[in-house]
Short mmCIF file of C-alpha atoms in Angstrom, two decimals:
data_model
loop_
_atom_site.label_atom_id
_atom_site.label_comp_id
_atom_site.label_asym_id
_atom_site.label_seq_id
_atom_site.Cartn_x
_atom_site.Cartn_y
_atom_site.Cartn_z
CA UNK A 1377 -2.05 11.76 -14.94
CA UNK A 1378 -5.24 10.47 -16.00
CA UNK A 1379 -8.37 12.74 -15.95
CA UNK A 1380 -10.12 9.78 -13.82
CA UNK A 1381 -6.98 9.00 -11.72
CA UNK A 1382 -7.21 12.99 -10.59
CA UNK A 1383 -10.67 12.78 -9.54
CA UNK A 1384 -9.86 9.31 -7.89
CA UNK A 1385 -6.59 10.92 -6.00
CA UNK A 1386 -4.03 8.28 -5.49
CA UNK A 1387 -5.68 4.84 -6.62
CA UNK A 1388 -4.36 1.00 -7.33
CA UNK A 1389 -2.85 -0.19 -10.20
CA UNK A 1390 -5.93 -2.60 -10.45
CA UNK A 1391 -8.76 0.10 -10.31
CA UNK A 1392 -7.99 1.08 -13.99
CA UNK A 1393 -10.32 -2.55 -14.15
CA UNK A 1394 -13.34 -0.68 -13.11
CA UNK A 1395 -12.28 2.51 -14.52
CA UNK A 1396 -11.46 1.59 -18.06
CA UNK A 1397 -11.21 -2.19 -17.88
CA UNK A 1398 -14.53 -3.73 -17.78
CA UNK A 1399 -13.33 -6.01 -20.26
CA UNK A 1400 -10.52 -7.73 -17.85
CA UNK A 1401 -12.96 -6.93 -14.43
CA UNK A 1402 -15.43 -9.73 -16.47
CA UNK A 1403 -12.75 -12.17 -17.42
CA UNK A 1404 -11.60 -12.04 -14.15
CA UNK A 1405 -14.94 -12.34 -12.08
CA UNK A 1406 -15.71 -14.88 -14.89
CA UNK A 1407 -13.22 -17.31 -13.27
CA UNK A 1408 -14.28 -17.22 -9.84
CA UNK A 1409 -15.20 -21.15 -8.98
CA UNK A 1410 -16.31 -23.01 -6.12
CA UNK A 1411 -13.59 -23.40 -3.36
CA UNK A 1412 -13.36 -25.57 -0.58
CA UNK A 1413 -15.29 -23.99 3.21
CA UNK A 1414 -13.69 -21.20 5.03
CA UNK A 1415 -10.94 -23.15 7.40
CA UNK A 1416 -11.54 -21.80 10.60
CA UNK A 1417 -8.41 -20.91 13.03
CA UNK A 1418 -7.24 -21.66 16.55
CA UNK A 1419 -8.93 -18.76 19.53
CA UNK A 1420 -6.37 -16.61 21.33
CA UNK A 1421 -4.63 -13.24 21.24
CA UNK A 1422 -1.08 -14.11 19.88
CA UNK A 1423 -0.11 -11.08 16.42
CA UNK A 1424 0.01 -13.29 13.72
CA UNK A 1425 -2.45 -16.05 14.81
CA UNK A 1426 -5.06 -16.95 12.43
CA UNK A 1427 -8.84 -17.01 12.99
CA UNK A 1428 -10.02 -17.78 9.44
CA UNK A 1429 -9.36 -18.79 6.07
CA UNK A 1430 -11.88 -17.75 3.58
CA UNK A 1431 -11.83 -18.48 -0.50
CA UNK A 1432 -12.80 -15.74 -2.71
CA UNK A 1433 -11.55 -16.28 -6.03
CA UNK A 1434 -10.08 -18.47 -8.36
CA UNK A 1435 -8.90 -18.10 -11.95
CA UNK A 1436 -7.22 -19.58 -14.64
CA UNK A 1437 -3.63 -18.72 -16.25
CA UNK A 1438 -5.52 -17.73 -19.13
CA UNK A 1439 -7.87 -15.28 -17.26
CA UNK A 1440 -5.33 -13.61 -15.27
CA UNK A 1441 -2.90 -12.91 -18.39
CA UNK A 1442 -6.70 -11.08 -20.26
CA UNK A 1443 -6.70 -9.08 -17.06
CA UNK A 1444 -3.57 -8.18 -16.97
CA UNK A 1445 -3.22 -7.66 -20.76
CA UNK A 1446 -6.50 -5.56 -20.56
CA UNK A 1447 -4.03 -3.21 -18.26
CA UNK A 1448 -1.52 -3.00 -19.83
CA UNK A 1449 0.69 -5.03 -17.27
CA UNK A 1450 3.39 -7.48 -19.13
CA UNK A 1451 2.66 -11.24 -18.73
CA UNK A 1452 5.95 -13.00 -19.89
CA UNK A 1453 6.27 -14.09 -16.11
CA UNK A 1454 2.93 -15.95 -15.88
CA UNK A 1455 2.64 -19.84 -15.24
CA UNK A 1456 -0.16 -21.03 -13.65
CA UNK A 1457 -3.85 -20.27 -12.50
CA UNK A 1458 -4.21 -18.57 -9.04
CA UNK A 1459 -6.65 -19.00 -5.67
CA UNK A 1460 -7.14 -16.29 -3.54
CA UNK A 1461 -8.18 -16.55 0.25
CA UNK A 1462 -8.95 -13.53 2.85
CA UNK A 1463 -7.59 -14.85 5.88
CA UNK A 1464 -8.31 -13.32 9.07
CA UNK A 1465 -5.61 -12.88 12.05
CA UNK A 1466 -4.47 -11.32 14.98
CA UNK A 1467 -2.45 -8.11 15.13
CA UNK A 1468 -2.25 -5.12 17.67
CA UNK A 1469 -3.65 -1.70 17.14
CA UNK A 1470 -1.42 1.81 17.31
CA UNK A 1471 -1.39 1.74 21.04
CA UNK A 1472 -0.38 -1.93 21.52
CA UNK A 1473 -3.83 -3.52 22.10
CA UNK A 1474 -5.17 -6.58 20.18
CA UNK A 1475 -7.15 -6.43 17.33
CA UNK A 1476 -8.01 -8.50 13.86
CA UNK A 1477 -7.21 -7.57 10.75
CA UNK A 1478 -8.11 -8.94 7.28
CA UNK A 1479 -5.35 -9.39 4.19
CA UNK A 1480 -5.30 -11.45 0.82
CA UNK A 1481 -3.45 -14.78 0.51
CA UNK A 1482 -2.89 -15.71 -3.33
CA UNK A 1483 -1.40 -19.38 -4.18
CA UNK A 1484 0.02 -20.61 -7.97
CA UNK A 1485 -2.38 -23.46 -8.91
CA UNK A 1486 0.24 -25.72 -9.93
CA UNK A 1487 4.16 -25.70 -9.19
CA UNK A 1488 5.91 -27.14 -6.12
CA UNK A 1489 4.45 -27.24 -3.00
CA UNK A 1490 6.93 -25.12 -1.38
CA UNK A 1491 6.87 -21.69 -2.32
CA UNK A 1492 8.83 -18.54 -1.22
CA UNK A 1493 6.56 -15.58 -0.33
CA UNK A 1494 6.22 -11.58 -1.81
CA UNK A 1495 4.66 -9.42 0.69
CA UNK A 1496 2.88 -6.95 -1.70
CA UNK A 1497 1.68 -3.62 0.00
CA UNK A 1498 -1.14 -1.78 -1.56
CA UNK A 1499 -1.43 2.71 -2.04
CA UNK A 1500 -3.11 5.11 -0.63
CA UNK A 1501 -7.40 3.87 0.02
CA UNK A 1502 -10.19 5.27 1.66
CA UNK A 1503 -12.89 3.15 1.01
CA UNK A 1504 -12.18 0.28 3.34
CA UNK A 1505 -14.32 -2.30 0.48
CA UNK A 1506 -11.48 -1.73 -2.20
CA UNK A 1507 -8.81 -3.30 0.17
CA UNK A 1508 -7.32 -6.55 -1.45
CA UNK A 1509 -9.00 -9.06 0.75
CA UNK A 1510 -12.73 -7.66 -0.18
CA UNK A 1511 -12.49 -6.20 -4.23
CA UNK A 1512 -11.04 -8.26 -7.09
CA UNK A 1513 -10.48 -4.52 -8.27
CA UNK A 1514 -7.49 -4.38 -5.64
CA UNK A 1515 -5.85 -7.96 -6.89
CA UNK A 1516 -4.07 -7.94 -10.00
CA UNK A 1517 -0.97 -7.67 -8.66
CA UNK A 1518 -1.26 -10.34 -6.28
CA UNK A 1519 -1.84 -12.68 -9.44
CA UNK A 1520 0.43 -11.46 -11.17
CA UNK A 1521 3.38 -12.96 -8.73
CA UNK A 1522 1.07 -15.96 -7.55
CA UNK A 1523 0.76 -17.31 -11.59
CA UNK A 1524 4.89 -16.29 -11.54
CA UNK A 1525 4.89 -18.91 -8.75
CA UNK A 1526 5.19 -17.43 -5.57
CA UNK A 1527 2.68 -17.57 -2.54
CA UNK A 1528 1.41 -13.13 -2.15
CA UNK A 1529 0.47 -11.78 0.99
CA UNK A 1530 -1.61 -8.58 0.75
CA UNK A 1531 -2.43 -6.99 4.10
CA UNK A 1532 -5.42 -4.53 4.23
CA UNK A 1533 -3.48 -2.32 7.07
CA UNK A 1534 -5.70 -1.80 9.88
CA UNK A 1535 -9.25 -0.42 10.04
CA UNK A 1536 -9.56 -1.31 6.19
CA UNK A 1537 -10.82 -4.70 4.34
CA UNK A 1538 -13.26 -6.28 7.75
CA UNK A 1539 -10.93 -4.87 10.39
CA UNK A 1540 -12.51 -2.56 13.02
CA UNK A 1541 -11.96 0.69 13.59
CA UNK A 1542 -10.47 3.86 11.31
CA UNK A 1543 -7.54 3.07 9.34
CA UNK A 1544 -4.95 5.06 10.89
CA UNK A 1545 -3.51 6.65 7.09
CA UNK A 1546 0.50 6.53 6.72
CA UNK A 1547 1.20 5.36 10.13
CA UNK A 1548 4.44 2.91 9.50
CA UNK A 1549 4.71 1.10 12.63
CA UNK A 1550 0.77 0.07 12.78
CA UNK A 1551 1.52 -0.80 8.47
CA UNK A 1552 4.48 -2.68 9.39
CA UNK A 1553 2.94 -4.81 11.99
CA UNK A 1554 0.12 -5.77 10.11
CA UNK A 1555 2.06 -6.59 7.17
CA UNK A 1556 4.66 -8.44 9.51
CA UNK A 1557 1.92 -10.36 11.03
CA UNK A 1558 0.20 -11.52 7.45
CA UNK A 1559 3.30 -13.04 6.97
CA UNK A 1560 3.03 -15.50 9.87
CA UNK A 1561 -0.52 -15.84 9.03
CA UNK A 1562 0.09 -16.43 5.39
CA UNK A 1563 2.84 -19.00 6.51
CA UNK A 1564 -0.13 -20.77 8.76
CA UNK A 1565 -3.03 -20.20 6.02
CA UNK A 1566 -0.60 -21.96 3.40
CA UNK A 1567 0.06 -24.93 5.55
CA UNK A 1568 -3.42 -25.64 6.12
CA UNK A 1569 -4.03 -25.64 2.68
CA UNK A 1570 -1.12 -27.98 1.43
CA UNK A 1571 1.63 -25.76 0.37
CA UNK A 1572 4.97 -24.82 2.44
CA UNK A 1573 6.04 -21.11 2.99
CA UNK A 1574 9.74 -21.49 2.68
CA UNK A 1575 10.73 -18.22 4.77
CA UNK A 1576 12.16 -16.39 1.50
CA UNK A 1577 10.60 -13.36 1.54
CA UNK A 1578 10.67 -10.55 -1.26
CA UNK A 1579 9.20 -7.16 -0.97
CA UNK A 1580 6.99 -4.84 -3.05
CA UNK A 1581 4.38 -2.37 -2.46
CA UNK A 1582 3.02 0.48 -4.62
CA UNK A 1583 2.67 4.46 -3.34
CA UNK A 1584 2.15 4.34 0.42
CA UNK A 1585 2.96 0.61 0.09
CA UNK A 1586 6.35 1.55 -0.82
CA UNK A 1587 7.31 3.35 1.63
CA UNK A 1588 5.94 0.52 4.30
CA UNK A 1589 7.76 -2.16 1.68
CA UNK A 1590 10.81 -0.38 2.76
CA UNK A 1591 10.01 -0.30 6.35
CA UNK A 1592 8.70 -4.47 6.24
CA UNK A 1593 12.12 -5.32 4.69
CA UNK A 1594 13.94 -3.40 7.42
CA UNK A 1595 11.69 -5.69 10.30
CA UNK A 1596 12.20 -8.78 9.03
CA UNK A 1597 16.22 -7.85 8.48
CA UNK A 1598 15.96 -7.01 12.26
CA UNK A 1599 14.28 -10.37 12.66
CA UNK A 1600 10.97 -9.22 13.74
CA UNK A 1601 9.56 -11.91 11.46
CA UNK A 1602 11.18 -15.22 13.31
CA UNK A 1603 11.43 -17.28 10.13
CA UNK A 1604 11.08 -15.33 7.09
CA UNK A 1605 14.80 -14.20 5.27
CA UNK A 1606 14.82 -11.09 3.40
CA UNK A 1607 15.90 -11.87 -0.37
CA UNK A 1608 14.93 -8.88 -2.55
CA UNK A 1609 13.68 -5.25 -2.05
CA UNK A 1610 11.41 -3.71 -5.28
CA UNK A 1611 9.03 -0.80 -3.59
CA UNK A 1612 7.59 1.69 -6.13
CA UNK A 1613 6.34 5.17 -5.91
CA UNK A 1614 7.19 5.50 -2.04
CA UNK A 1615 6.86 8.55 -0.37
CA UNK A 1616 10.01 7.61 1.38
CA UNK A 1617 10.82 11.56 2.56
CA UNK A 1618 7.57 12.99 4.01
CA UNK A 1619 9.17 16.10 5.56
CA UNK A 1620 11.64 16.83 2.69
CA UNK A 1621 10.64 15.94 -0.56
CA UNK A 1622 6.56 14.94 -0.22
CA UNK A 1623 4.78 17.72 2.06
CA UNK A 1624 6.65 20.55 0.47
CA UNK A 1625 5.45 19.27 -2.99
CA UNK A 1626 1.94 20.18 -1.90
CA UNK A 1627 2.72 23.63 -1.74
CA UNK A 1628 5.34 24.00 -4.43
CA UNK A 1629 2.72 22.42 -7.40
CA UNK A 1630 5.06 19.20 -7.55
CA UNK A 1631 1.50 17.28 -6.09
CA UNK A 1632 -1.19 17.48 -8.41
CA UNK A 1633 -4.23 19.42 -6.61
CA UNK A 1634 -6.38 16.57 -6.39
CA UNK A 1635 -4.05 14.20 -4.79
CA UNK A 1636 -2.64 16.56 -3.19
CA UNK A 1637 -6.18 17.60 -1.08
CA UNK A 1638 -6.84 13.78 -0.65
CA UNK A 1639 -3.40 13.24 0.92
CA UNK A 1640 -3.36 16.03 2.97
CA UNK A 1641 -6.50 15.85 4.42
CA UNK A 1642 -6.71 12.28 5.19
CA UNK A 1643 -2.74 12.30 6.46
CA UNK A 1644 -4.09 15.40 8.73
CA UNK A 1645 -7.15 13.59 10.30
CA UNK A 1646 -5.65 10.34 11.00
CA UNK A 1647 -2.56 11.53 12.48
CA UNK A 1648 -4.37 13.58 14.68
CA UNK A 1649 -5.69 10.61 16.76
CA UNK A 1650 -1.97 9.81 17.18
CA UNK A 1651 -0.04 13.06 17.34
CA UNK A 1652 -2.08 16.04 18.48
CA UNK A 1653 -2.10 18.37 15.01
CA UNK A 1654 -5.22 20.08 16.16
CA UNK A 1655 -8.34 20.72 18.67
CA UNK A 1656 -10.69 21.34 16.04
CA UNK A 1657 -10.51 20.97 12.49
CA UNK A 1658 -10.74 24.56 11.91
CA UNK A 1659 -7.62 25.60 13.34
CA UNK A 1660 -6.19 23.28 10.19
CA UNK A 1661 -8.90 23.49 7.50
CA UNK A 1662 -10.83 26.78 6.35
CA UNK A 1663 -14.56 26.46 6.15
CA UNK A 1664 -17.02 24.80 5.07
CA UNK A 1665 -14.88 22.16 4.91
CA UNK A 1666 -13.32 21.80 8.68
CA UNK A 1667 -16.75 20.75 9.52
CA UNK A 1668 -17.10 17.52 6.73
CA UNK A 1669 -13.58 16.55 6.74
CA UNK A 1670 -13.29 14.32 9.39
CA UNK A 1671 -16.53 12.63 8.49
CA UNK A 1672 -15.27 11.55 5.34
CA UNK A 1673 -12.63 9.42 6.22
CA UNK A 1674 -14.77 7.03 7.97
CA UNK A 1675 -14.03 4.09 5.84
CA UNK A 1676 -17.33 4.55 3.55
CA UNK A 1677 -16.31 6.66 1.27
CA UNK A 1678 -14.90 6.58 -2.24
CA UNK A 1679 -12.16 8.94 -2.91
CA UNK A 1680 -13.65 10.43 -6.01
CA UNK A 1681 -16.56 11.47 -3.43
CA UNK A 1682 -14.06 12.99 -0.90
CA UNK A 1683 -12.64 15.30 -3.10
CA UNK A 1684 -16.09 16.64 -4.94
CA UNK A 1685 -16.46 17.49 -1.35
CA UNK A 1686 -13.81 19.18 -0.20
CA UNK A 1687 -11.41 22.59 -1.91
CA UNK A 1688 -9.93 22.08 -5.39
CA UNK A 1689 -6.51 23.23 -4.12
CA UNK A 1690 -4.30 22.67 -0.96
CA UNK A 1691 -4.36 26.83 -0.30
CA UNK A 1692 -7.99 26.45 -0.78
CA UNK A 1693 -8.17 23.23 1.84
CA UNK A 1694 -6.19 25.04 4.53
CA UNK A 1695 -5.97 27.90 7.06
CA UNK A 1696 -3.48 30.23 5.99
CA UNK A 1697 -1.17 29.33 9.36
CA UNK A 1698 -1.41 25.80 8.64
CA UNK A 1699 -0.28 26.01 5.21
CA UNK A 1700 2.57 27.90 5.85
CA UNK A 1701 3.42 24.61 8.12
CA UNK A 1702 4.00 22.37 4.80
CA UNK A 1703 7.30 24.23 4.48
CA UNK A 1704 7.65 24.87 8.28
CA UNK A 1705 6.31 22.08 10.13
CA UNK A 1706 5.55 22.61 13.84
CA UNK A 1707 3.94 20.98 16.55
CA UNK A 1708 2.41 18.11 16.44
CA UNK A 1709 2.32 17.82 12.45
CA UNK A 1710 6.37 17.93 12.47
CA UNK A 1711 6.58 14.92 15.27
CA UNK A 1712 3.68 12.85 12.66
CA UNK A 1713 6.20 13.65 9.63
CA UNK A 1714 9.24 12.89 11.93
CA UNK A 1715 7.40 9.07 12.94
CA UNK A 1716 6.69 8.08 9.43
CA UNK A 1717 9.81 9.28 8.21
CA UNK A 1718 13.24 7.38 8.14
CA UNK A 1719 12.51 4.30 6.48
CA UNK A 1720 15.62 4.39 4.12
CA UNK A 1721 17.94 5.35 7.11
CA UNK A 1722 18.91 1.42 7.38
CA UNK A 1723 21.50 -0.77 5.42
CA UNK A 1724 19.77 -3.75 3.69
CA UNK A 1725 21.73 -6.40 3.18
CA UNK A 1726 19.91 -7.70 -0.23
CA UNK A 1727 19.66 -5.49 -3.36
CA UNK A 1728 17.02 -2.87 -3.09
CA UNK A 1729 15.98 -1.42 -6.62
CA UNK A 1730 13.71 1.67 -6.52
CA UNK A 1731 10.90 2.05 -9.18
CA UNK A 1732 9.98 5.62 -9.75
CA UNK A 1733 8.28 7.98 -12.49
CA UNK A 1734 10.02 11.27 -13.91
CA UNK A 1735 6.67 12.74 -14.74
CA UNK A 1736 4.96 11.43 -11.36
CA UNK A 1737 2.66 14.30 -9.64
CA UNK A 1738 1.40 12.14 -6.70
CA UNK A 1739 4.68 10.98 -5.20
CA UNK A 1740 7.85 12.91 -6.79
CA UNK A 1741 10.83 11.11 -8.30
CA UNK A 1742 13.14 13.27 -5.49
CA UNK A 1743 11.62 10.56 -2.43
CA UNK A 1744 13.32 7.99 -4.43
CA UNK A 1745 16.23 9.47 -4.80
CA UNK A 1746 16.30 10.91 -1.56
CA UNK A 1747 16.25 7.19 -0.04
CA UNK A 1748 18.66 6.12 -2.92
CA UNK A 1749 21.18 8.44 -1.09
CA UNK A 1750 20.26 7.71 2.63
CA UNK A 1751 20.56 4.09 1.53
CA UNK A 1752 24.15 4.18 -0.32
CA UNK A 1753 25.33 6.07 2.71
CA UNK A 1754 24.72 3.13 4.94
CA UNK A 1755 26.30 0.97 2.62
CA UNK A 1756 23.50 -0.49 0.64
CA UNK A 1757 23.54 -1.60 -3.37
CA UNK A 1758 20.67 0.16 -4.22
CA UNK A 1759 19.37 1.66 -7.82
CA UNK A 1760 16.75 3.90 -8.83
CA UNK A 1761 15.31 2.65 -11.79
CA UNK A 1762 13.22 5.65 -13.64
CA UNK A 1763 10.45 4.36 -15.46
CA UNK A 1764 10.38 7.30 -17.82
CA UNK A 1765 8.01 10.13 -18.50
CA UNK A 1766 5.03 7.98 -16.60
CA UNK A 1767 2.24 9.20 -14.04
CA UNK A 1768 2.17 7.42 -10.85
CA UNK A 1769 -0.13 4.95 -11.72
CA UNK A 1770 2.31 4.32 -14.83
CA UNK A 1771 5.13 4.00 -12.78
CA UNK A 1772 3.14 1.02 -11.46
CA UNK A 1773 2.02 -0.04 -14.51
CA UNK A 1774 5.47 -0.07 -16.22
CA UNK A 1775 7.60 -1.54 -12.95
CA UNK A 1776 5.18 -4.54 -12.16
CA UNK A 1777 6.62 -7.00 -14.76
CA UNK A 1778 9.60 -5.97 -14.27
CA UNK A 1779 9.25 -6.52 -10.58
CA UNK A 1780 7.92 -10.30 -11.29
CA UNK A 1781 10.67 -11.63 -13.96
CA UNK A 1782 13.46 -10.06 -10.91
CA UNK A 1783 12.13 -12.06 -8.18
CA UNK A 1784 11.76 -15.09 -10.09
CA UNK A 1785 9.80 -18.03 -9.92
CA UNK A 1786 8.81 -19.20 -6.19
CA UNK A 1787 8.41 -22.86 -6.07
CA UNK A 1788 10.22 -25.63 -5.71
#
């Protein structure tokens, strides 16, 4: 990995703009235009309902193939300029009750007016202002299939973007129902601004996105997306196999340190307002850092921050007891693992391919090929498709156009 990708823990594709891009961040930001008013939505509680429409960029073909080029991203499958809208809409919370949540709705400029749709699921975040809807840092992907021709829908997950509340970190049913419910709400947001969402859906997401990629494809197959029709399957990076391949990693050096802290401790605080892990931080985290921890995952915080604060190792993060647990999970920690698990135990009935890294030290090659074999034992035609001796942002880097020229151009 990159020395700034270590200090940033797991990060988007797109933040290499910021990072080392400030070329493509200005040709990008350069083409943001006037667009027409926010379109505001019908009142009530239904998931998927929108309440707004809001434009927040524009660009060109030419300005999203510099950005793209600037990263290092392939552009063979780019056709037309993009517009980008955060729309607003309805979901439910963990426990069932209604909430809003924000996500990112990209359209081609140009092409037919009906389009199928790629639900595109972003990594690991902490700050909730990076989320797609909010940063053009968190976009690039989402252009990239929008200029390919497809409508994108890029939820925020709960509690980031301008949702309330705490995002509750790799919780798959609250990811999956947000993501489910941008779908309808992407369907809507299209329609009211002149293009048709065919139902055709295909499915991508990056790191923690992967793994809920995998987990939105198996909804809609179950037809929790009335509608929508499951055509292709391309997640990247997943941590598909929490309790067998990704939690012992942190102990066994697979997980670089950095990530590896950043994961752990946000994983361990979130999941503890949903499974009970602990009482008090310091029966999971040594000190000083039981008493910050919790604090830094309100949303307002950069990752590279979280990390100065906290140990430069897993041993050094945890109690000695609790670190024996990522090899022996107990408790409330092994029914977390156990909920956000399983997302490969399904049969798809499209083509999945897996995109993965050999040299990887965020999320191991072994969770794709750990769902790989879950998969083909259901029956599935799946492939793992190693990028090669690439870091997990590589992986990224190296599957995206890949990802784009498979699923095709989306109008009609």
């Amino acid at each position: 990995m990159t020395e700034d990708t270590r200090k940033a823990g797991e990060k988007q594709l797109s933040r290499r703009i910021r990072k080392g891009g400030a070329v493509a961040a200005a040709a990008l930001l350069a083409g943001l235009a006037a667009a027409p008013a926010a379109v505001a939505g019908p009142r009530g509680d239904h998931r998927g309902e929108v309440v707004s429409v809001v434009p927040v960029a524009r660009h060109s073909r030419a300005e999203v193939a510099r950005g793209l080029e600037e990263l290092h991203v392939g552009t063979d499958s780019l056709r037309y300029g993009v517009r980008a809208y955060r729309v607003t809409y309805r979901t439910v919370d963990p426990y069932g009750r209604p909430t809003t949540v924000t996500g990112l709705l990209t359209l081609p400029e140009g092409g037919g007016r009906t389009l199928g749709l790629v639900s595109d699921t972003h990594g690991t975040m902490a700050d909730r202002d990076y989320a797609p809807s909010v940063s053009e840092d968190a976009r690039a992907q989402s252009y990239l299939f929008a200029s390919a021709g497809h409508a994108v829908a890029a939820p925020d997950y709960l509690g980031l973007g301008k949702g309330p509340g705490r995002h509750p970190y790799m919780d798959t049913r609250s990811a999956v129902t947000a993501s489910v419910d941008m779908l309808r709400a992407a369907r809507t947001a299209a329609g009211r601004l002149g293009r048709t969402v065919n139902g055709d859906l295909y499915a991508t997401g990056f790191s923690q996105g992967g793994q809920v990629a995998m987990a939105v494809g198996r909804a809609v197959q179950h037809g929790d997306a009335p509608g929508f029709r499951l055509k292709a399957l391309a997640p990247v990076a997943g941590p598909y196999d929490l309790a067998g391949t990704e939690v012992p990693a942190l102990a066994d050096g697979r997980v670089n340190d950095t990530s590896g802290v950043l994961y752990i401790s946000y994983f361990l605080t979130a999941q503890n307002r949903l499974h009970h892990i602990y009482d008090n931080p310091a029966q999971v985290f040594r000190a000083p850092y039981a008493d910050r921890v919790e604090g830094l995952f309100d949303g307002r915080h950069e990752e590279e921050g979280i990390v100065r604060q906290l140990a430069p190792n897993v041993k050094e993060l945890l109690t000695d007891d609790f670190y024996r647990q990522l090899t022996h999970p107990t408790g409330g920690f092994l029914a977390a693992l156990r909920a956000n698990d399983h997302t490969c135990d399904w049969k798809p009935d499209v083509p999945v391919r897996l995109y993965a890294g050999e040299k990887d030290t965020d999320v191991p090659i072994g969770n794709a090929r750990t769902c790989a074999r879950t998969l083909a034992r259901q029956g599935a035609r799946v492939r793992v498709l190693d990028q090669g001796d690439v870091d997990h942002v590589g992986s990224y880097v190296t599957a995206l156009p890949k990802i784009a020229r498979w699923f095709g151009g989306g109008t009609a």
